[in-house]
Amino acid sequence: MSRRWNLLAWTILLTVFLAMSIYLLLNPTRTGVVPNYRFAATHWWDGTSMYPGGTHGFLYAPPFAVLFTPLNLVRPEILGEILWRAFGFGLFGWALWGLAKINSSIGRLRTTAPTFLSLVLLAVPASLASLNNGQTNLPLSACLVLGALALREQKWNLASVLLSLCLVLKPVALAPWLLAFACLPAMRVPLLVGIPILGIVGFLHPNPAYAWSQWIEFLEKLSHSYTPENLRVSDLFGAFGKAGIPIPLLLEKGIRAGACLAALAWVWQAFRHQGLTGASWALWVTTALVFTVFNPRAETNSYVLISPLLAFTAVSYWREVEGDRWKGWVLAAACLGLMCDGMGKPIYLATDVWFKPLIVLLVSPLLFRVPEGWRKEAR
């Protein structure tokens, strides 16, 4: 890959991060959801409940509060805000770099083509809202990409660590954890080893009885948070609701369950017939779709979870498939469409809730082909 193009891509990432940091310094009260994380870390060590009532607030397992504690102790607080975003956005950039490396020497374009720059330009727009709000979607998206890459390269322990970290970052990440456990035999022991480690982290408290109570409250909160009360969901069913087409709750649950079973079947069949490269790709695609269009807690900011996949697939079509470059342009347009909530208030109001799931559903058939770059032997 050309150093010039790579340097430009890293410069863009750094510029975006610096601009967001300056914004936070000038507007220290506009900190998004991070106060929820601070609330949890503070209450954890105070021995008081981290899970107030309602469907919002802190929605993560106790290990998150423990691991967030160092950032909660940083003073001034705004510096902790910036460091948290540096972790997520830096990890996101590193994930894009990993994708660029496996796609840099494949197809019609020369190895000096701006692969990494293309991925940055296509994937980063959808990340800006999560970067602004400090949401876990950004590091979760990065861990999903890096986990899929680790599976492809048979780095079982690294993949286990990344999938376990996904669980800490968001409970819905149980989906890729279960898919890997069910379909990839080599992952079962590493994943099982990670469970007691997470449990130990989630009990790092002077009072084990209090820690246990927080695990119970977490499960209760999680169960309640997925009810329709006060939710503004940007998934398939949120789009139907926005169009005035209500879907019966039982049918909705059945479709979500069917999507999860279809994901399991695809990853299983991909492993049997295409080996690890096919299974790792199927796991990445199905998880990204479950995280977005089939997630009952999906928000418009959640679509950073799929933007690296759309970007990588777009570049793959440009590089690999003669006569199908138009599919890459369709996916590139979809990537830019995912930043619609940052295009001004009129566009945000016109596209809120329904537009992003519609985009993903329309382009999803283009994601099923395993790119040549992904299939080539990992080095």
Tab-separated table of C-alpha atoms in Angstrom:
chain	number	residue	atom	x	y	z
A	1	MET	CA	0.000	0.000	0.000
A	2	SER	CA	1.195	3.490	-0.754
A	3	ARG	CA	2.621	5.272	2.266
A	4	ARG	CA	1.281	8.542	0.931
A	5	TRP	CA	-2.320	7.328	0.839
A	6	ASN	CA	-1.977	5.668	4.238
A	7	LEU	CA	-0.552	8.816	5.768
A	8	LEU	CA	-3.468	10.804	4.385
A	9	ALA	CA	-5.932	8.290	5.868
A	10	TRP	CA	-4.314	8.427	9.313
A	11	THR	CA	-4.258	12.221	9.063
A	12	ILE	CA	-7.997	12.253	8.406
A	13	LEU	CA	-8.612	10.026	11.418
A	14	LEU	CA	-6.431	12.234	13.619
A	15	THR	CA	-8.103	15.394	12.347
A	16	VAL	CA	-11.562	14.005	13.090
A	17	PHE	CA	-10.513	13.025	16.595
A	18	LEU	CA	-8.842	16.365	17.312
A	19	ALA	CA	-11.910	18.237	16.072
A	20	MET	CA	-14.135	16.199	18.391
A	21	SER	CA	-11.736	16.746	21.304
A	22	ILE	CA	-11.754	20.508	20.753
A	23	TYR	CA	-15.540	20.441	20.613
A	24	LEU	CA	-15.643	18.632	23.959
A	25	LEU	CA	-13.205	21.095	25.525
A	26	LEU	CA	-15.379	23.990	24.374
A	27	ASN	CA	-18.609	22.236	25.383
A	28	PRO	CA	-17.730	20.159	28.465
A	29	THR	CA	-21.372	19.506	29.330
A	30	ARG	CA	-22.158	17.907	25.937
A	31	THR	CA	-20.811	14.520	26.915
A	32	GLY	CA	-23.485	12.208	25.503
A	33	VAL	CA	-23.990	8.923	27.348
A	34	VAL	CA	-20.669	8.846	29.216
A	35	PRO	CA	-22.276	10.195	32.429
A	36	ASN	CA	-24.140	6.864	32.595
A	37	TYR	CA	-20.786	5.062	32.664
A	38	ARG	CA	-19.444	7.428	35.312
A	39	PHE	CA	-22.607	6.922	37.346
A	40	ALA	CA	-22.125	3.150	37.268
A	41	ALA	CA	-18.413	3.214	38.150
A	42	THR	CA	-19.025	5.626	41.034
A	43	HIS	CA	-21.972	3.688	42.430
A	44	TRP	CA	-20.116	0.387	42.091
A	45	TRP	CA	-17.410	1.468	44.516
A	46	ASP	CA	-19.950	3.269	46.720
A	47	GLY	CA	-21.862	0.000	47.050
A	48	THR	CA	-25.121	1.465	45.760
A	49	SER	CA	-27.323	0.384	42.865
A	50	MET	CA	-26.042	0.995	39.333
A	51	TYR	CA	-29.398	0.172	37.753
A	52	PRO	CA	-32.183	2.694	38.342
A	53	GLY	CA	-35.634	1.926	36.971
A	54	GLY	CA	-36.823	2.442	33.416
A	55	THR	CA	-35.564	1.251	30.047
A	56	HIS	CA	-32.637	3.661	29.822
A	57	GLY	CA	-29.550	4.508	31.861
A	58	PHE	CA	-26.721	2.037	32.485
A	59	LEU	CA	-27.475	-1.138	30.507
A	60	TYR	CA	-24.201	-3.037	30.784
A	61	ALA	CA	-22.883	-5.876	32.915
A	62	PRO	CA	-20.898	-5.111	36.119
A	63	PRO	CA	-17.480	-5.771	34.485
A	64	PHE	CA	-18.004	-2.650	32.383
A	65	ALA	CA	-18.257	-0.482	35.506
A	66	VAL	CA	-15.090	-2.058	36.904
A	67	LEU	CA	-13.108	-1.603	33.694
A	68	PHE	CA	-14.345	1.969	33.222
A	69	THR	CA	-13.161	2.940	36.713
A	70	PRO	CA	-9.678	4.208	35.670
A	71	LEU	CA	-11.271	6.636	33.215
A	72	ASN	CA	-13.784	7.699	35.848
A	73	LEU	CA	-10.903	8.641	38.146
A	74	VAL	CA	-9.220	10.892	35.565
A	75	ARG	CA	-9.385	14.586	36.413
A	76	PRO	CA	-10.508	16.873	34.989
A	77	GLU	CA	-13.443	14.774	33.863
A	78	ILE	CA	-13.299	16.106	30.311
A	79	LEU	CA	-9.878	14.495	29.925
A	80	GLY	CA	-11.423	11.138	30.803
A	81	GLU	CA	-14.087	11.811	28.169
A	82	ILE	CA	-11.397	12.395	25.549
A	83	LEU	CA	-9.397	9.321	26.585
A	84	TRP	CA	-12.503	7.130	26.355
A	85	ARG	CA	-13.163	8.364	22.830
A	86	ALA	CA	-9.485	7.923	21.949
A	87	PHE	CA	-9.780	4.253	22.946
A	88	GLY	CA	-12.869	3.662	20.801
A	89	PHE	CA	-11.852	5.683	17.770
A	90	GLY	CA	-8.269	4.433	17.868
A	91	LEU	CA	-9.490	0.837	17.972
A	92	PHE	CA	-11.850	1.610	15.092
A	93	GLY	CA	-8.995	2.992	13.005
A	94	TRP	CA	-6.857	-0.043	13.819
A	95	ALA	CA	-9.669	-2.358	12.693
A	96	LEU	CA	-9.910	-0.535	9.359
A	97	TRP	CA	-6.132	-0.841	8.996
A	98	GLY	CA	-6.413	-4.601	9.543
A	99	LEU	CA	-9.036	-4.825	6.800
A	100	ALA	CA	-6.890	-2.765	4.442
A	101	LYS	CA	-3.900	-5.052	4.887
A	102	ILE	CA	-5.751	-8.155	3.713
A	103	ASN	CA	-7.252	-6.354	0.721
A	104	SER	CA	-4.172	-4.492	-0.517
A	105	SER	CA	-2.758	-6.959	-3.022
A	106	ILE	CA	-5.858	-8.439	-4.614
A	107	GLY	CA	-7.546	-7.748	-7.924
A	108	ARG	CA	-7.213	-5.311	-10.798
A	109	LEU	CA	-5.995	-2.306	-8.806
A	110	ARG	CA	-2.320	-2.005	-7.973
A	111	THR	CA	-1.043	-2.591	-4.452
A	112	THR	CA	-0.410	1.150	-4.231
A	113	ALA	CA	-4.143	1.856	-4.528
A	114	PRO	CA	-5.606	3.858	-1.627
A	115	THR	CA	-7.334	0.903	0.035
A	116	PHE	CA	-7.002	2.149	3.603
A	117	LEU	CA	-8.003	5.665	2.595
A	118	SER	CA	-11.102	4.285	0.848
A	119	LEU	CA	-12.103	2.342	3.960
A	120	VAL	CA	-11.643	5.418	6.141
A	121	LEU	CA	-13.671	7.658	3.828
A	122	LEU	CA	-16.493	5.114	3.633
A	123	ALA	CA	-16.644	3.763	7.202
A	124	VAL	CA	-15.888	6.825	9.324
A	125	PRO	CA	-18.955	8.974	8.437
A	126	ALA	CA	-21.267	6.515	10.220
A	127	SER	CA	-18.992	6.613	13.286
A	128	LEU	CA	-19.240	10.337	13.945
A	129	ALA	CA	-22.456	10.213	15.972
A	130	SER	CA	-21.098	7.503	18.284
A	131	LEU	CA	-17.802	9.370	18.593
A	132	ASN	CA	-19.718	12.493	19.554
A	133	ASN	CA	-21.883	10.709	22.148
A	134	GLY	CA	-19.127	8.468	23.501
A	135	GLN	CA	-21.194	5.337	22.922
A	136	THR	CA	-19.830	1.807	23.143
A	137	ASN	CA	-20.940	1.190	19.559
A	138	LEU	CA	-17.588	2.476	18.298
A	139	PRO	CA	-15.252	0.107	20.201
A	140	LEU	CA	-17.824	-2.683	19.752
A	141	SER	CA	-17.705	-2.242	15.982
A	142	ALA	CA	-13.908	-2.358	16.091
A	143	CYS	CA	-13.846	-5.479	18.285
A	144	LEU	CA	-16.275	-7.229	15.942
A	145	VAL	CA	-14.027	-6.520	12.941
A	146	LEU	CA	-10.864	-7.515	14.790
A	147	GLY	CA	-12.575	-10.632	16.132
A	148	ALA	CA	-13.603	-11.722	12.643
A	149	LEU	CA	-10.045	-11.124	11.426
A	150	ALA	CA	-8.658	-13.158	14.333
A	151	LEU	CA	-11.016	-16.045	13.539
A	152	ARG	CA	-9.978	-15.949	9.891
A	153	GLU	CA	-6.321	-16.140	10.948
A	154	GLN	CA	-6.978	-18.934	13.488
A	155	LYS	CA	-5.890	-16.784	16.420
A	156	TRP	CA	-8.275	-18.485	18.821
A	157	ASN	CA	-7.176	-16.855	22.075
A	158	LEU	CA	-7.202	-13.367	20.581
A	159	ALA	CA	-10.625	-13.996	19.046
A	160	SER	CA	-11.898	-15.186	22.431
A	161	VAL	CA	-10.607	-12.056	24.176
A	162	LEU	CA	-12.227	-9.812	21.557
A	163	LEU	CA	-15.583	-11.612	21.635
A	164	SER	CA	-15.543	-11.500	25.455
A	165	LEU	CA	-14.765	-7.778	25.331
A	166	CYS	CA	-17.736	-7.384	23.001
A	167	LEU	CA	-19.917	-8.895	25.737
A	168	VAL	CA	-18.644	-6.284	28.180
A	169	LEU	CA	-19.279	-3.461	25.713
A	170	LYS	CA	-22.865	-4.481	24.938
A	171	PRO	CA	-25.039	-7.456	26.011
A	172	VAL	CA	-26.365	-7.982	22.468
A	173	ALA	CA	-22.842	-9.193	21.621
A	174	LEU	CA	-23.925	-12.543	23.047
A	175	ALA	CA	-24.923	-13.245	19.421
A	176	PRO	CA	-21.398	-13.587	17.931
A	177	TRP	CA	-20.171	-15.311	21.097
A	178	LEU	CA	-22.833	-18.016	20.721
A	179	LEU	CA	-22.297	-18.313	16.965
A	180	ALA	CA	-18.560	-18.872	17.448
A	181	PHE	CA	-19.163	-21.353	20.272
A	182	ALA	CA	-21.773	-23.333	18.356
A	183	CYS	CA	-20.104	-23.461	14.957
A	184	LEU	CA	-16.333	-23.320	15.519
A	185	PRO	CA	-15.061	-26.224	17.662
A	186	ALA	CA	-11.614	-24.676	18.170
A	187	MET	CA	-13.226	-21.649	19.854
A	188	ARG	CA	-15.158	-23.509	22.545
A	189	VAL	CA	-12.440	-23.936	25.142
A	190	PRO	CA	-11.053	-20.359	24.797
A	191	LEU	CA	-14.551	-18.920	25.078
A	192	LEU	CA	-15.376	-21.031	28.131
A	193	VAL	CA	-12.113	-19.959	29.775
A	194	GLY	CA	-13.182	-16.349	29.311
A	195	ILE	CA	-16.396	-16.778	31.327
A	196	PRO	CA	-14.793	-17.151	34.787
A	197	ILE	CA	-12.405	-14.307	33.945
A	198	LEU	CA	-15.364	-12.028	33.240
A	199	GLY	CA	-16.984	-13.298	36.425
A	200	ILE	CA	-13.889	-12.434	38.474
A	201	VAL	CA	-13.807	-8.920	37.012
A	202	GLY	CA	-17.516	-8.571	37.776
A	203	PHE	CA	-16.886	-9.444	41.438
A	204	LEU	CA	-13.986	-7.056	42.067
A	205	HIS	CA	-15.634	-5.417	45.048
A	206	PRO	CA	-15.036	-5.523	48.822
A	207	ASN	CA	-18.550	-6.875	49.317
A	208	PRO	CA	-19.302	-10.004	47.211
A	209	ALA	CA	-22.960	-9.889	48.255
A	210	TYR	CA	-23.277	-6.416	46.748
A	211	ALA	CA	-21.566	-7.558	43.527
A	212	TRP	CA	-23.984	-10.498	43.287
A	213	SER	CA	-26.943	-8.160	43.773
A	214	GLN	CA	-25.735	-6.024	40.878
A	215	TRP	CA	-25.595	-9.031	38.584
A	216	ILE	CA	-29.203	-9.796	39.515
A	217	GLU	CA	-30.235	-6.178	38.940
A	218	PHE	CA	-28.401	-6.198	35.617
A	219	LEU	CA	-30.411	-9.191	34.377
A	220	GLU	CA	-33.654	-7.566	35.537
A	221	LYS	CA	-32.726	-4.281	33.898
A	222	LEU	CA	-31.733	-6.048	30.693
A	223	SER	CA	-35.029	-7.908	30.543
A	224	HIS	CA	-37.018	-4.717	31.090
A	225	SER	CA	-34.943	-2.641	28.669
A	226	TYR	CA	-36.044	-4.731	25.697
A	227	THR	CA	-39.743	-3.994	26.207
A	228	PRO	CA	-41.399	-1.491	23.843
A	229	GLU	CA	-41.793	1.137	26.584
A	230	ASN	CA	-40.381	4.510	25.478
A	231	LEU	CA	-38.141	2.947	22.845
A	232	ARG	CA	-37.322	4.716	19.571
A	233	VAL	CA	-35.981	1.726	17.717
A	234	SER	CA	-34.177	2.109	14.379
A	235	ASP	CA	-34.427	-1.463	13.170
A	236	LEU	CA	-36.648	-3.298	10.688
A	237	PHE	CA	-39.702	-3.023	12.929
A	238	GLY	CA	-39.027	0.584	13.839
A	239	ALA	CA	-39.071	1.339	10.119
A	240	PHE	CA	-42.423	-0.436	9.745
A	241	GLY	CA	-43.755	1.529	12.707
A	242	LYS	CA	-42.565	4.798	11.182
A	243	ALA	CA	-44.478	3.894	8.020
A	244	GLY	CA	-47.617	3.302	10.072
A	245	ILE	CA	-47.518	-0.483	9.658
A	246	PRO	CA	-47.669	-2.026	13.126
A	247	ILE	CA	-46.307	-5.547	13.442
A	248	PRO	CA	-47.873	-7.787	16.124
A	249	LEU	CA	-45.426	-8.383	18.944
A	250	LEU	CA	-45.588	-12.162	18.637
A	251	LEU	CA	-44.835	-11.998	14.901
A	252	GLU	CA	-42.001	-9.550	15.541
A	253	LYS	CA	-40.402	-11.889	18.064
A	254	GLY	CA	-40.837	-14.787	15.672
A	255	ILE	CA	-39.065	-12.926	12.860
A	256	ARG	CA	-36.193	-11.927	15.162
A	257	ALA	CA	-35.839	-15.531	16.326
A	258	GLY	CA	-35.967	-16.742	12.732
A	259	ALA	CA	-33.211	-14.313	11.758
A	260	CYS	CA	-31.004	-15.625	14.571
A	261	LEU	CA	-31.636	-19.237	13.528
A	262	ALA	CA	-30.855	-18.343	9.907
A	263	ALA	CA	-27.589	-16.765	11.083
A	264	LEU	CA	-26.696	-19.960	12.951
A	265	ALA	CA	-27.516	-22.098	9.904
A	266	TRP	CA	-25.435	-19.934	7.566
A	267	VAL	CA	-22.348	-19.872	9.786
A	268	TRP	CA	-22.620	-23.644	10.360
A	269	GLN	CA	-22.979	-24.416	6.650
A	270	ALA	CA	-20.222	-21.959	5.751
A	271	PHE	CA	-17.843	-23.717	8.127
A	272	ARG	CA	-18.727	-27.137	6.719
A	273	HIS	CA	-18.418	-26.193	3.053
A	274	GLN	CA	-16.039	-23.208	2.944
A	275	GLY	CA	-13.937	-23.717	6.033
A	276	LEU	CA	-12.840	-21.062	8.428
A	277	THR	CA	-12.669	-18.223	5.906
A	278	GLY	CA	-16.295	-18.722	4.926
A	279	ALA	CA	-17.438	-19.163	8.519
A	280	SER	CA	-15.610	-16.068	9.787
A	281	TRP	CA	-17.122	-13.998	6.982
A	282	ALA	CA	-20.613	-15.381	7.641
A	283	LEU	CA	-20.229	-14.668	11.357
A	284	TRP	CA	-19.223	-11.063	10.666
A	285	VAL	CA	-22.078	-10.445	8.217
A	286	THR	CA	-24.791	-12.090	10.316
A	287	THR	CA	-23.671	-10.384	13.506
A	288	ALA	CA	-23.624	-6.964	11.842
A	289	LEU	CA	-27.172	-7.543	10.585
A	290	VAL	CA	-28.389	-8.807	13.972
A	291	PHE	CA	-26.782	-5.796	15.678
A	292	THR	CA	-28.661	-3.394	13.399
A	293	VAL	CA	-31.818	-4.362	11.505
A	294	PHE	CA	-32.853	-7.147	13.924
A	295	ASN	CA	-31.808	-5.518	17.201
A	296	PRO	CA	-34.738	-4.378	19.397
A	297	ARG	CA	-32.450	-1.750	20.978
A	298	ALA	CA	-30.959	-0.450	17.706
A	299	GLU	CA	-30.560	3.315	17.477
A	300	THR	CA	-29.604	5.437	14.499
A	301	ASN	CA	-26.105	5.599	16.023
A	302	SER	CA	-25.885	1.795	15.978
A	303	TYR	CA	-25.117	1.626	12.281
A	304	VAL	CA	-21.418	2.189	12.852
A	305	LEU	CA	-21.561	-1.516	13.689
A	306	ILE	CA	-22.034	-2.335	10.007
A	307	SER	CA	-20.225	0.503	8.220
A	308	PRO	CA	-16.784	-1.255	8.161
A	309	LEU	CA	-18.433	-4.289	6.555
A	310	LEU	CA	-20.131	-2.179	3.883
A	311	ALA	CA	-16.895	-0.290	3.236
A	312	PHE	CA	-14.753	-3.426	2.965
A	313	THR	CA	-17.244	-5.111	0.646
A	314	ALA	CA	-17.460	-2.013	-1.542
A	315	VAL	CA	-13.687	-1.922	-1.971
A	316	SER	CA	-13.689	-5.663	-2.664
A	317	TYR	CA	-16.148	-5.245	-5.533
A	318	TRP	CA	-14.029	-2.451	-6.981
A	319	ARG	CA	-10.883	-4.569	-6.836
A	320	GLU	CA	-11.996	-8.100	-7.547
A	321	VAL	CA	-15.149	-8.544	-9.601
A	322	GLU	CA	-14.984	-7.635	-13.288
A	323	GLY	CA	-18.237	-6.041	-14.412
A	324	ASP	CA	-19.582	-5.662	-10.874
A	325	ARG	CA	-17.913	-2.406	-9.851
A	326	TRP	CA	-21.351	-0.795	-9.773
A	327	LYS	CA	-22.114	-2.912	-6.710
A	328	GLY	CA	-19.189	-1.257	-4.972
A	329	TRP	CA	-20.634	2.150	-5.780
A	330	VAL	CA	-24.028	1.093	-4.405
A	331	LEU	CA	-22.366	0.048	-1.152
A	332	ALA	CA	-20.342	3.271	-1.077
A	333	ALA	CA	-23.553	5.280	-1.418
A	334	ALA	CA	-25.021	3.220	1.421
A	335	CYS	CA	-22.015	4.080	3.619
A	336	LEU	CA	-22.540	7.778	3.026
A	337	GLY	CA	-26.275	7.380	3.598
A	338	LEU	CA	-25.554	6.048	7.081
A	339	MET	CA	-24.402	9.525	8.136
A	340	CYS	CA	-27.800	11.034	7.303
A	341	ASP	CA	-28.349	12.053	10.936
A	342	GLY	CA	-25.336	14.351	10.616
A	343	MET	CA	-26.497	16.131	7.459
A	344	GLY	CA	-28.519	18.806	9.192
A	345	LYS	CA	-31.752	18.841	11.136
A	346	PRO	CA	-34.172	18.718	8.155
A	347	ILE	CA	-32.528	15.584	6.744
A	348	TYR	CA	-32.234	14.070	10.222
A	349	LEU	CA	-35.945	14.543	10.902
A	350	ALA	CA	-36.903	13.233	7.456
A	351	THR	CA	-34.787	10.067	7.758
A	352	ASP	CA	-34.983	9.346	11.498
A	353	VAL	CA	-35.545	5.702	12.464
A	354	TRP	CA	-36.563	4.266	9.065
A	355	PHE	CA	-33.853	5.227	6.568
A	356	LYS	CA	-30.812	3.376	7.895
A	357	PRO	CA	-32.452	-0.046	8.313
A	358	LEU	CA	-33.950	0.348	4.834
A	359	ILE	CA	-30.497	1.055	3.363
A	360	VAL	CA	-28.977	-1.986	5.028
A	361	LEU	CA	-31.816	-4.285	3.983
A	362	LEU	CA	-31.575	-3.160	0.363
A	363	VAL	CA	-27.815	-3.735	0.099
A	364	SER	CA	-27.635	-6.854	2.290
A	365	PRO	CA	-27.733	-9.295	-0.688
A	366	LEU	CA	-24.417	-7.794	-1.825
A	367	LEU	CA	-22.777	-8.910	1.425
A	368	PHE	CA	-23.203	-12.656	1.043
A	369	ARG	CA	-20.363	-13.204	-1.453
A	370	VAL	CA	-17.103	-13.960	0.365
A	371	PRO	CA	-14.534	-11.509	-1.070
A	372	GLU	CA	-11.434	-12.932	-2.714
A	373	GLY	CA	-9.240	-10.977	-0.308
A	374	TRP	CA	-10.994	-12.614	2.633
A	375	ARG	CA	-10.655	-16.083	1.100
A	376	LYS	CA	-6.939	-15.898	0.452
A	377	GLU	CA	-4.684	-17.694	2.914
A	378	ALA	CA	-4.035	-15.630	6.019
A	379	ARG	CA	-0.415	-14.738	6.543
